[in-house]
């Protein structure tokens, strides 16, 4: 059955107008809980559409950057108010389009509102310092200027929060934006941009171009009029974005994968550690760059931890994210489902022991969706694929260790360094972990996922381009420092 009546087509937003792609092509954005449920039709744009969007952003730049910081902040306040008014509708669209449960989608939308309010306040904060000059009659100070037109390329896993934690600071600091959302969540993206339009954002300041990564994403990266590119997604694409940006001298910022460890020591509160492992690893079906993936447990508590974890995982209710009984929704797409199932197969083939889960769920009410069971492995060795590569699915690997030193050595032995947690009551262990764990986000007695918008966020090693997003750190990417010397 195909539910096709009254389905809306969502357009690009270029220079303050909703317009179809010049290609005339659209595609259906579907519900991963039921592939027959079409959320809307979205544009498959071509390079012509991107050209128009970049020209509009370039044209809008001089008047937008000339507005005062508080004035730009006022637009962000208004966007927050519109998003707040439409929060339930947008959260429901997110759940239907991406699959995360409705409470998770509502939480993310609330985060989006808070992000807009935080960066609205940025318009009122200082942007420079006075520095003593060697010339006693001179005044020397720093100020900041916007980068210019910024390309925003985002993934599907946080379709409201990630675009907003990039676009809100971009706008607050005086840049204009060309926004290319993931194809899987383009309807949610269109609704976000509707909020911006409703808030009265001037034409050209934000331009939405839907379409494929290789055409629109690549086009943004290569466009000579785009001064900076901010990207979140896979390492494979991120690396290419970085290389192309360097080649033409554009500024770039990459947030990519994680292989995030939890370390559970023998003095840990095991109930807390289990709850945090389940929440950090399996919420949003493990589709977070900060998701827990490897769990290092000290031998003395390995068996009780394992038993508690398995009994908690077996209680998890998988289903449509709109159903209030559901704790874990589907994976975002059929491609992602096959990718996760292939990692699970690899885990078994390489000799890990499957303790629970591992199957696609195909019961009557789930058969048209992309559901996979929450999965736990043990006997996972450091060289196995499931211990090294980002799975981006609800899969946990248990690894027994004897000491904190061994746990830290193994936890650090991957190319990623995004987020990590430890569970212990010992201050010495906490301090060793904080110091020696190679991760941009280290958390003690708390899950690996769930970043706070007012704090810097980013990874070490191959998890990022070593830049940081969110909080005040965003100013470093979205502006350039100008050192000014004035003599009367
Ligand atoms: N760190 C994170 O938060 C995320 C990590 N991932 C990882 O990536 C894997 C694959 O997910 P996927 O969605 O394919 O991630 P991608 O890295 O392919 O997609 C992220 C964004 O980049 C765009 N893009 C794709 N190709 C290019 C290109 N050549 N130039 C510029 N932009 C491009 C995508 O467009 P389009 O929509 O057309 O694909 C999307 O908007 C996941 O399994 C997971 O491991 C995925 C999402 C988020
Ligand atoms: O854990 C979070 O809150 C954010 C995760 C994230 O940034 C991502 O998955 O891309």
Coordinates of C-alpha atoms in Angstrom, one line a residue, residues 29-277:
X29 CA 11.2 11.2 1.5
X30 CA 9.9 8.1 3.3
X31 CA 9.2 7.0 6.8
X32 CA 11.9 4.4 8.0
X33 CA 9.3 2.8 10.2
X34 CA 7.1 2.2 7.2
X35 CA 8.6 2.6 3.7
X36 CA 5.1 3.1 2.2
X37 CA 4.5 6.2 4.2
X38 CA 5.7 9.2 2.1
X39 CA 6.4 12.3 4.3
X40 CA 6.8 14.6 1.3
X41 CA 8.5 15.0 -2.1
X42 CA 11.8 16.9 -2.0
X43 CA 13.9 18.5 -4.7
X44 CA 16.8 16.9 -6.5
X45 CA 18.6 20.1 -7.4
X46 CA 21.3 20.7 -10.0
X47 CA 24.3 23.0 -10.2
X48 CA 22.1 25.8 -11.6
X49 CA 20.1 25.9 -8.4
X50 CA 23.3 26.0 -6.4
X51 CA 24.6 28.9 -8.5
X52 CA 21.4 30.9 -7.8
X53 CA 21.6 30.2 -4.1
X54 CA 25.3 31.2 -3.8
X55 CA 24.5 34.4 -5.8
X56 CA 21.7 35.2 -3.5
X57 CA 23.8 34.6 -0.4
X58 CA 26.6 36.8 -1.8
X59 CA 24.2 39.5 -2.6
X60 CA 22.6 39.5 0.8
X61 CA 26.0 39.5 2.6
X62 CA 26.8 43.2 2.7
X63 CA 23.6 44.4 4.2
X64 CA 23.4 41.4 6.7
X65 CA 26.9 41.9 8.0
X66 CA 26.4 45.7 8.4
X67 CA 23.5 45.1 10.8
X68 CA 24.5 45.3 14.4
X69 CA 25.0 42.1 16.4
X70 CA 22.0 42.8 18.6
X71 CA 19.8 43.3 15.5
X72 CA 20.9 40.0 14.0
X73 CA 20.3 38.4 17.4
X74 CA 16.8 39.7 17.3
X75 CA 16.1 37.7 14.2
X76 CA 17.4 34.6 16.0
X77 CA 15.1 35.3 19.0
X78 CA 12.2 35.5 16.5
X79 CA 13.2 32.2 14.9
X80 CA 13.3 30.6 18.3
X81 CA 9.8 31.8 19.0
X82 CA 8.4 30.4 15.7
X83 CA 10.2 27.1 16.3
X84 CA 8.8 26.9 19.8
X85 CA 5.3 27.5 18.4
X86 CA 5.8 24.8 15.8
X87 CA 7.8 22.4 18.0
X88 CA 5.3 19.6 18.1
X89 CA 4.7 19.6 14.4
X90 CA 8.5 19.7 13.6
X91 CA 9.3 17.0 16.1
X92 CA 6.6 14.7 14.6
X93 CA 8.0 15.3 11.1
X94 CA 11.4 14.4 12.4
X95 CA 10.2 11.2 14.0
X96 CA 8.3 10.2 10.8
X97 CA 11.2 11.2 8.5
X98 CA 14.2 10.0 10.5
X99 CA 12.8 7.4 12.9
X100 CA 14.0 8.6 16.4
X101 CA 11.3 8.4 19.0
X102 CA 8.9 11.3 19.5
X103 CA 10.3 12.2 23.0
X104 CA 13.8 12.2 21.5
X105 CA 12.7 14.4 18.6
X106 CA 10.9 16.8 21.0
X107 CA 14.1 16.9 23.1
X108 CA 16.1 17.7 20.0
X109 CA 13.7 20.4 18.9
X110 CA 13.9 22.0 22.4
X111 CA 17.6 21.9 22.0
X112 CA 17.2 23.8 18.6
X113 CA 15.2 26.5 20.3
X114 CA 17.8 26.9 23.1
X115 CA 20.6 27.0 20.5
X116 CA 18.8 29.9 18.7
X117 CA 18.4 31.8 22.0
X118 CA 22.0 31.2 23.0
X119 CA 23.4 32.5 19.7
X120 CA 20.8 35.4 19.8
X121 CA 22.7 36.5 22.9
X122 CA 26.0 36.3 21.1
X123 CA 25.0 39.4 19.2
X124 CA 25.4 41.3 22.6
X125 CA 28.8 39.8 23.6
X126 CA 32.2 41.2 23.0
X127 CA 34.1 40.3 19.9
X128 CA 37.6 41.7 20.7
X129 CA 40.2 42.9 23.1
X130 CA 42.2 46.1 23.5
X131 CA 46.0 45.3 23.4
X132 CA 48.6 47.8 24.7
X133 CA 50.5 49.3 21.8
X134 CA 54.2 50.2 21.9
X135 CA 53.1 53.5 20.5
X136 CA 51.8 55.6 23.5
X137 CA 49.5 57.6 21.2
X138 CA 48.1 54.5 19.4
X139 CA 45.0 52.5 20.1
X140 CA 45.3 48.8 19.2
X141 CA 42.5 46.3 19.4
X142 CA 41.0 43.2 17.8
X143 CA 37.7 42.9 16.2
X144 CA 36.1 40.1 14.2
X145 CA 34.5 40.1 10.8
X146 CA 32.3 37.4 9.2
X147 CA 33.8 34.8 6.9
X148 CA 31.3 35.6 4.1
X149 CA 29.1 33.0 2.5
X150 CA 29.2 29.8 4.4
X151 CA 28.2 26.3 3.1
X152 CA 26.4 24.2 5.7
X153 CA 26.4 20.4 4.9
X154 CA 24.5 18.3 7.4
X155 CA 23.6 14.7 8.1
X156 CA 20.3 13.1 8.9
X157 CA 20.8 12.0 12.5
X158 CA 20.1 15.3 14.2
X159 CA 18.1 17.1 11.5
X160 CA 17.2 20.1 13.7
X161 CA 20.1 20.5 16.2
X162 CA 23.1 20.1 13.8
X163 CA 21.8 22.6 11.2
X164 CA 21.0 25.0 13.9
X165 CA 24.3 24.7 15.8
X166 CA 25.9 25.6 12.5
X167 CA 23.5 28.2 11.1
X168 CA 22.7 30.1 14.3
X169 CA 26.3 31.1 15.0
X170 CA 26.9 31.7 11.2
X171 CA 24.1 34.2 11.2
X172 CA 24.8 35.8 14.6
X173 CA 28.4 36.6 13.4
X174 CA 27.2 38.2 10.2
X175 CA 27.6 35.4 7.6
X176 CA 25.0 34.3 5.0
X177 CA 24.3 30.7 4.4
X178 CA 23.8 28.0 1.7
X179 CA 22.3 25.0 3.4
X180 CA 22.4 21.5 2.0
X181 CA 20.7 19.1 4.3
X182 CA 20.9 15.3 4.1
X183 CA 18.4 13.9 1.5
X184 CA 16.9 11.6 4.1
X185 CA 15.7 14.5 6.2
X186 CA 15.0 17.3 3.7
X187 CA 11.4 17.8 4.8
X188 CA 12.4 18.5 8.4
X189 CA 15.0 20.9 6.9
X190 CA 12.4 22.7 4.8
X191 CA 10.3 23.2 7.9
X192 CA 13.2 24.7 9.8
X193 CA 13.8 27.2 7.0
X194 CA 10.0 28.0 7.0
X195 CA 10.6 29.1 10.6
X196 CA 13.3 31.4 9.5
X197 CA 11.1 32.9 6.8
X198 CA 8.3 33.3 9.2
X199 CA 10.6 35.1 11.6
X200 CA 11.3 37.7 8.8
X201 CA 14.8 36.8 7.9
X202 CA 15.8 38.9 4.9
X203 CA 15.9 37.3 1.4
X204 CA 19.2 35.6 0.6
X205 CA 20.5 35.3 4.1
X206 CA 19.7 31.6 4.3
X207 CA 19.3 29.6 1.1
X208 CA 18.1 26.0 1.2
X209 CA 19.3 23.7 -1.7
X210 CA 18.1 20.1 -1.5
X211 CA 19.9 17.5 -3.5
X212 CA 22.6 14.9 -3.6
X213 CA 25.9 15.0 -1.8
X214 CA 28.0 14.5 -5.0
X215 CA 26.2 17.3 -6.8
X216 CA 25.1 19.9 -4.3
X217 CA 27.5 19.1 -1.4
X218 CA 30.5 18.8 -3.7
X219 CA 29.4 22.0 -5.6
X220 CA 29.4 23.9 -2.3
X221 CA 32.8 22.6 -1.4
X222 CA 34.2 23.7 -4.8
X223 CA 32.4 27.0 -5.2
X224 CA 34.8 30.0 -5.3
X225 CA 32.2 32.3 -3.7
X226 CA 31.8 30.1 -0.6
X227 CA 34.4 31.2 1.9
X228 CA 33.8 28.5 4.6
X229 CA 32.3 25.0 4.7
X230 CA 31.0 23.4 7.9
X231 CA 30.3 19.7 7.6
X232 CA 29.1 16.9 9.8
X233 CA 29.0 13.3 8.5
X234 CA 31.1 10.3 7.6
X235 CA 34.9 10.3 7.7
X236 CA 35.1 9.2 4.1
X237 CA 33.2 12.3 2.8
X238 CA 34.6 14.6 5.4
X239 CA 38.2 13.8 4.3
X240 CA 37.3 14.7 0.7
X241 CA 35.6 17.9 1.8
X242 CA 38.7 18.9 3.7
X243 CA 41.1 18.1 0.8
X244 CA 39.1 20.1 -1.7
X245 CA 38.7 23.0 0.6
X246 CA 42.4 23.2 1.3
X247 CA 43.1 23.0 -2.4
X248 CA 41.2 26.2 -3.1
X249 CA 42.1 27.9 0.2
X250 CA 38.6 27.8 1.8
X251 CA 38.2 27.5 5.6
X252 CA 36.6 24.3 6.7
X253 CA 35.3 22.5 9.8
X254 CA 34.6 18.8 9.9
X255 CA 32.8 16.8 12.6
X256 CA 32.9 13.1 11.8
X257 CA 32.8 9.7 13.3
X258 CA 33.4 8.2 16.7
X259 CA 34.1 4.8 18.2
X260 CA 33.3 5.9 21.7
X261 CA 34.3 3.8 24.7
X262 CA 32.8 3.4 28.2
X263 CA 35.1 2.1 30.9
X264 CA 33.5 0.4 33.9
X265 CA 35.8 -0.1 36.8
X266 CA 35.3 -2.5 39.7
X267 CA 34.2 0.3 42.1
X268 CA 31.6 1.7 39.7
X269 CA 27.9 2.1 40.5
X270 CA 26.9 -0.8 38.1
X271 CA 23.3 0.2 37.8
X272 CA 24.3 3.7 36.7
X273 CA 26.9 2.3 34.3
X274 CA 24.4 -0.1 32.7
X275 CA 21.7 2.6 32.3
X276 CA 24.3 5.0 30.8
X277 CA 25.6 2.3 28.4

